[in-house]
mmCIF file of C-alpha atoms in Angstrom:
data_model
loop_
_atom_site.group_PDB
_atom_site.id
_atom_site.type_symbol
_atom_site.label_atom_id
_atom_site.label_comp_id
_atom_site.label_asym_id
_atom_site.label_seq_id
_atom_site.Cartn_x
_atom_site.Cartn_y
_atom_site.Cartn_z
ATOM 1 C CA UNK A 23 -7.600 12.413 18.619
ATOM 2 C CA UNK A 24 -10.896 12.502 21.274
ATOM 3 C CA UNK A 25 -10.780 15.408 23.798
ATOM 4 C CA UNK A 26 -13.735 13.961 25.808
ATOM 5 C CA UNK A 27 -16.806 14.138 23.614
ATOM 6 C CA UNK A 28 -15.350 16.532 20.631
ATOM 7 C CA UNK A 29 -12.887 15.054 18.303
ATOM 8 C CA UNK A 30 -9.421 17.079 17.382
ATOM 9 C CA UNK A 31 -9.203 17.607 13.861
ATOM 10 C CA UNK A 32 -5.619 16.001 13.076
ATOM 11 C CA UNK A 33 -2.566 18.339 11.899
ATOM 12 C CA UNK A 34 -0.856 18.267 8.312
ATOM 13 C CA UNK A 35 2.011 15.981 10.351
ATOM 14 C CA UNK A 36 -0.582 13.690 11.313
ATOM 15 C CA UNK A 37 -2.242 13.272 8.447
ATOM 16 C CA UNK A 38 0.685 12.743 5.571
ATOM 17 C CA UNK A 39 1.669 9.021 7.060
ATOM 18 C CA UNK A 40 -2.098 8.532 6.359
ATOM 19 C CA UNK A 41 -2.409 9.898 2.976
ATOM 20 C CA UNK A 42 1.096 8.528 1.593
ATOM 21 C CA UNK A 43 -0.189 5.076 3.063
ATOM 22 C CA UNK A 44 -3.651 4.903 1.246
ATOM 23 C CA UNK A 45 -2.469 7.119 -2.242
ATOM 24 C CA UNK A 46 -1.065 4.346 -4.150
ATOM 25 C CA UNK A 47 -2.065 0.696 -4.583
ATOM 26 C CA UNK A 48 0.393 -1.732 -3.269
ATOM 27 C CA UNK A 49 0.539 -3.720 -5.980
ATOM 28 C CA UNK A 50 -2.077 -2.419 -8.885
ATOM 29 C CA UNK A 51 -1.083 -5.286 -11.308
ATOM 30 C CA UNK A 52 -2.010 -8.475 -8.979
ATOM 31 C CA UNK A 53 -3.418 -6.635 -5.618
ATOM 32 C CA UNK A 54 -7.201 -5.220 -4.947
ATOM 33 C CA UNK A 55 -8.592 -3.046 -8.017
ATOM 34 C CA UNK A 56 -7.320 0.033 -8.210
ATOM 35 C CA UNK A 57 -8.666 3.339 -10.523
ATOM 36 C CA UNK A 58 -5.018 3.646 -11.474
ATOM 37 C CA UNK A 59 -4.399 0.106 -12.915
ATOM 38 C CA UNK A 60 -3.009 -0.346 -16.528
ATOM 39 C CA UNK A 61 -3.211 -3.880 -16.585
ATOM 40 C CA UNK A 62 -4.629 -6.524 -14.141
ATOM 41 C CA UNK A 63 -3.461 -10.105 -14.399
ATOM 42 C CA UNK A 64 -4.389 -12.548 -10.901
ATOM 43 C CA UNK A 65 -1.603 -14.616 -11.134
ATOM 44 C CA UNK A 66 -1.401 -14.967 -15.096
ATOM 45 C CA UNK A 67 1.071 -14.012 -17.292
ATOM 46 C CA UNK A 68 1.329 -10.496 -19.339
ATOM 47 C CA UNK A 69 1.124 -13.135 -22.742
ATOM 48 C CA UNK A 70 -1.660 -14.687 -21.930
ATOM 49 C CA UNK A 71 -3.911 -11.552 -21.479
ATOM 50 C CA UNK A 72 -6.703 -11.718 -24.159
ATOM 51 C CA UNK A 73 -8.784 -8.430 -23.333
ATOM 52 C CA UNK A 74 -8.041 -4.568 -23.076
ATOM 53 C CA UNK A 75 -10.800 -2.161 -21.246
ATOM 54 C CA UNK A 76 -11.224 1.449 -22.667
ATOM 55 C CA UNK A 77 -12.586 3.479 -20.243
ATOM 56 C CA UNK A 78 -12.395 6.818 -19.083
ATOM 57 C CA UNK A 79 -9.574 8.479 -17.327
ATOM 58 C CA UNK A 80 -10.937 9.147 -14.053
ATOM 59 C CA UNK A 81 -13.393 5.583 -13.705
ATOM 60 C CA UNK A 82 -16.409 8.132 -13.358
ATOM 61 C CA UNK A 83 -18.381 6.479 -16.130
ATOM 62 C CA UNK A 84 -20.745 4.093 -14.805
ATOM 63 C CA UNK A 85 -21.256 2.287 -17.731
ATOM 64 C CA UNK A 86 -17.081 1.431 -17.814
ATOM 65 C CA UNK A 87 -17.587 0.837 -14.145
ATOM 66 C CA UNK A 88 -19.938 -1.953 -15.088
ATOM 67 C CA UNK A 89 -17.538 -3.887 -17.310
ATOM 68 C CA UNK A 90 -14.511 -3.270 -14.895
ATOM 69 C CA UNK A 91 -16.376 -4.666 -12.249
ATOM 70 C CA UNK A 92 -17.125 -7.576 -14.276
ATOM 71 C CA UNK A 93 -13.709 -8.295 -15.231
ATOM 72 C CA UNK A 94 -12.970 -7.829 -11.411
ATOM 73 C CA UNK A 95 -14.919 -10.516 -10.481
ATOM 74 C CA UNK A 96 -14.635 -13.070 -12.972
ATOM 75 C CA UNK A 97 -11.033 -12.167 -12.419
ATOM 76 C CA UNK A 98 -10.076 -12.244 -15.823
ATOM 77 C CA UNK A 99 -6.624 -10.987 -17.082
ATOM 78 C CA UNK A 100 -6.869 -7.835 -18.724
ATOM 79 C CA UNK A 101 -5.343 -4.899 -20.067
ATOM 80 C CA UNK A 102 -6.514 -0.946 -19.503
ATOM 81 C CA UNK A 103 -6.409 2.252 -21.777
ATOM 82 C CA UNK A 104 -7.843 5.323 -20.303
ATOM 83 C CA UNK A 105 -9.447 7.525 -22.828
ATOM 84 C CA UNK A 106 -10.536 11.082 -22.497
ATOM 85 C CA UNK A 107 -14.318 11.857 -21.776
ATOM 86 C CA UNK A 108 -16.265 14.026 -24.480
ATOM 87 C CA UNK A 109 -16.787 16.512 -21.570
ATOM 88 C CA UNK A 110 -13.361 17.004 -20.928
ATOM 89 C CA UNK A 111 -11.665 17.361 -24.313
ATOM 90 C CA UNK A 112 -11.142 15.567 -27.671
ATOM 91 C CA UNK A 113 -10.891 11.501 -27.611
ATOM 92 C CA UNK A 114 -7.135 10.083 -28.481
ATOM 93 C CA UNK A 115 -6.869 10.012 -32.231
ATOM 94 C CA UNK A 116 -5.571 6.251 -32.105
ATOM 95 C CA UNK A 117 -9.347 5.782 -30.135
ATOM 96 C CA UNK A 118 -11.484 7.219 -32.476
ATOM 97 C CA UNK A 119 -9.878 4.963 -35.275
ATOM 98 C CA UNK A 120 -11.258 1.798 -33.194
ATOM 99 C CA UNK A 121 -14.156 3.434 -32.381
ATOM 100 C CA UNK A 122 -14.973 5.700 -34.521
ATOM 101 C CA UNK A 123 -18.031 7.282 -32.240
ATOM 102 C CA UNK A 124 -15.797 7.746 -29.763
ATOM 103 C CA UNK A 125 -18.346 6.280 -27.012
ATOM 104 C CA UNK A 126 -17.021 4.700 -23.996
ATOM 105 C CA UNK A 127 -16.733 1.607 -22.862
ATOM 106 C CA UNK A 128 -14.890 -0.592 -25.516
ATOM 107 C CA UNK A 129 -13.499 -3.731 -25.421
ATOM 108 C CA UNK A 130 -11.096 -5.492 -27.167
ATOM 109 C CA UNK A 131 -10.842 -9.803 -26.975
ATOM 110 C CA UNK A 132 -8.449 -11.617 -28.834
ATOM 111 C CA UNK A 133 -8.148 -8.275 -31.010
ATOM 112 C CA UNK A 134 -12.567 -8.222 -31.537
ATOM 113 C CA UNK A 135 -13.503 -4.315 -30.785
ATOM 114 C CA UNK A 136 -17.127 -4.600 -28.907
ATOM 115 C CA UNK A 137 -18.604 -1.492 -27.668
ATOM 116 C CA UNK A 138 -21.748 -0.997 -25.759
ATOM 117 C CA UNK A 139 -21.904 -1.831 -21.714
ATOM 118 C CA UNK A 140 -24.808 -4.720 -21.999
ATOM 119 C CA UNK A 141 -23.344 -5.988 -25.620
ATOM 120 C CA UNK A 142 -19.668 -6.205 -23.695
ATOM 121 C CA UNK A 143 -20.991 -7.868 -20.629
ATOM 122 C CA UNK A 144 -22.488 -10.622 -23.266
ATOM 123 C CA UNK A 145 -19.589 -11.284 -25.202
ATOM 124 C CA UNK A 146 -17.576 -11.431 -21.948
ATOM 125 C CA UNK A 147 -20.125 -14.377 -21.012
ATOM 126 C CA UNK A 148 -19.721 -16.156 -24.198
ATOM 127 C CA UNK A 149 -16.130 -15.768 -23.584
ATOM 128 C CA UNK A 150 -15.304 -16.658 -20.132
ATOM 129 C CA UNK A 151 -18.638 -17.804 -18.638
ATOM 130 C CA UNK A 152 -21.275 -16.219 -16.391
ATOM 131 C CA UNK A 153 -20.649 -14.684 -12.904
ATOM 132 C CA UNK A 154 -24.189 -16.154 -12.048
ATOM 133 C CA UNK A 155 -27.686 -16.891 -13.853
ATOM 134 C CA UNK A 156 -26.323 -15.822 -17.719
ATOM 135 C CA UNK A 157 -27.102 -12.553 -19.099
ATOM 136 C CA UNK A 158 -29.176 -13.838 -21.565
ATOM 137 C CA UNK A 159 -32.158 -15.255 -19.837
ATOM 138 C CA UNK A 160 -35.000 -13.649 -20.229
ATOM 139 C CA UNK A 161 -35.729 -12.023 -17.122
ATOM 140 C CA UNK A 162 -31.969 -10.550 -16.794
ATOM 141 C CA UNK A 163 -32.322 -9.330 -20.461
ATOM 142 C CA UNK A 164 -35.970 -7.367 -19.153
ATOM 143 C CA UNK A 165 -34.468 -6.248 -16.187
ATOM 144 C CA UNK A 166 -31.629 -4.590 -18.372
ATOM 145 C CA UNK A 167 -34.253 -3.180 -20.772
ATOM 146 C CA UNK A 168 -36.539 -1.637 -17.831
ATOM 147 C CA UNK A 169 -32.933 0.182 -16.127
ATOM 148 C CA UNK A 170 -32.159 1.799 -19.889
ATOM 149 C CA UNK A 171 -35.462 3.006 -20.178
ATOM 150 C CA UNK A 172 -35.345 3.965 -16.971
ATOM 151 C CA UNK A 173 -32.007 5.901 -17.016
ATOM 152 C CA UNK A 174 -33.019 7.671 -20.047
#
């Protein structure tokens, strides 16, 4: 609330309608993306969903953030299995059997494990087609080499 030119902080009663409002998506299957989402399917059905996303628990890692976003966009059906981040524990047993480094993201298609952001993001294209200008043109696949070197 405005008292003039200072603004009222708002009380525990005024804020819970808020909070309980905007703590859980409304529908995290079919509605807008959602850190909590297990599976994300834009109208299709559960059968017909051909790719899972392993990312991290929390959807801190930008390099999972990358491929999610992806998948967002293209809107293609897909499931999600959160794994544990090396800095907060020990990876998932069944995880580190798929992926034996244990290095997030992975990717599963039609049962195909790919790991590595850029790598996913390509086999995604070859898959279900480019968002825009296809990763592997030259300039996007410079541009991707200059931000890695960059970043590391």
């Amino acid at each position: 609330a405005m008292l003039g030119k200072r603004a009222a902080a708002l009380s525990w009663s005024q804020l819970s309608p808020l909070a309980a409002r905007w703590s859980a998506p409304s529908d995290p299957t079919s509605g807008p993306t959602c850190a909590q989402s297990r599976l994300r399917l834009f109208g299709a059905k559960e059968s017909d969903v051909r790719v899972t996303l392993y990312r991290d628990n929390h959807a801190w890692c930008p390099y999972c953030q990358k491929c999610w976003l992806w998948l967002e966009e293209k809107q293609v059906p897909y499931k999600i299995e959160k794994i544990t981040m090396f800095c907060y524990g020990e990876k998932e047993a069944a995880y580190k059997r798929l992926v034996p480094s244990g290095m997030l993201p992975a990717l599963s298609i039609d049962g195909r494990m790919i790991t590595e952001s850029d790598r996913i993001l390509m086999e995604l294209e070859r898959d279900f087609g480019p968002l825009g200008e296809p990763l592997t043109l030259a300039l996007a696949l410079a541009l991707t080499l200059a931000l890695t070197l960059a970043l590391t």
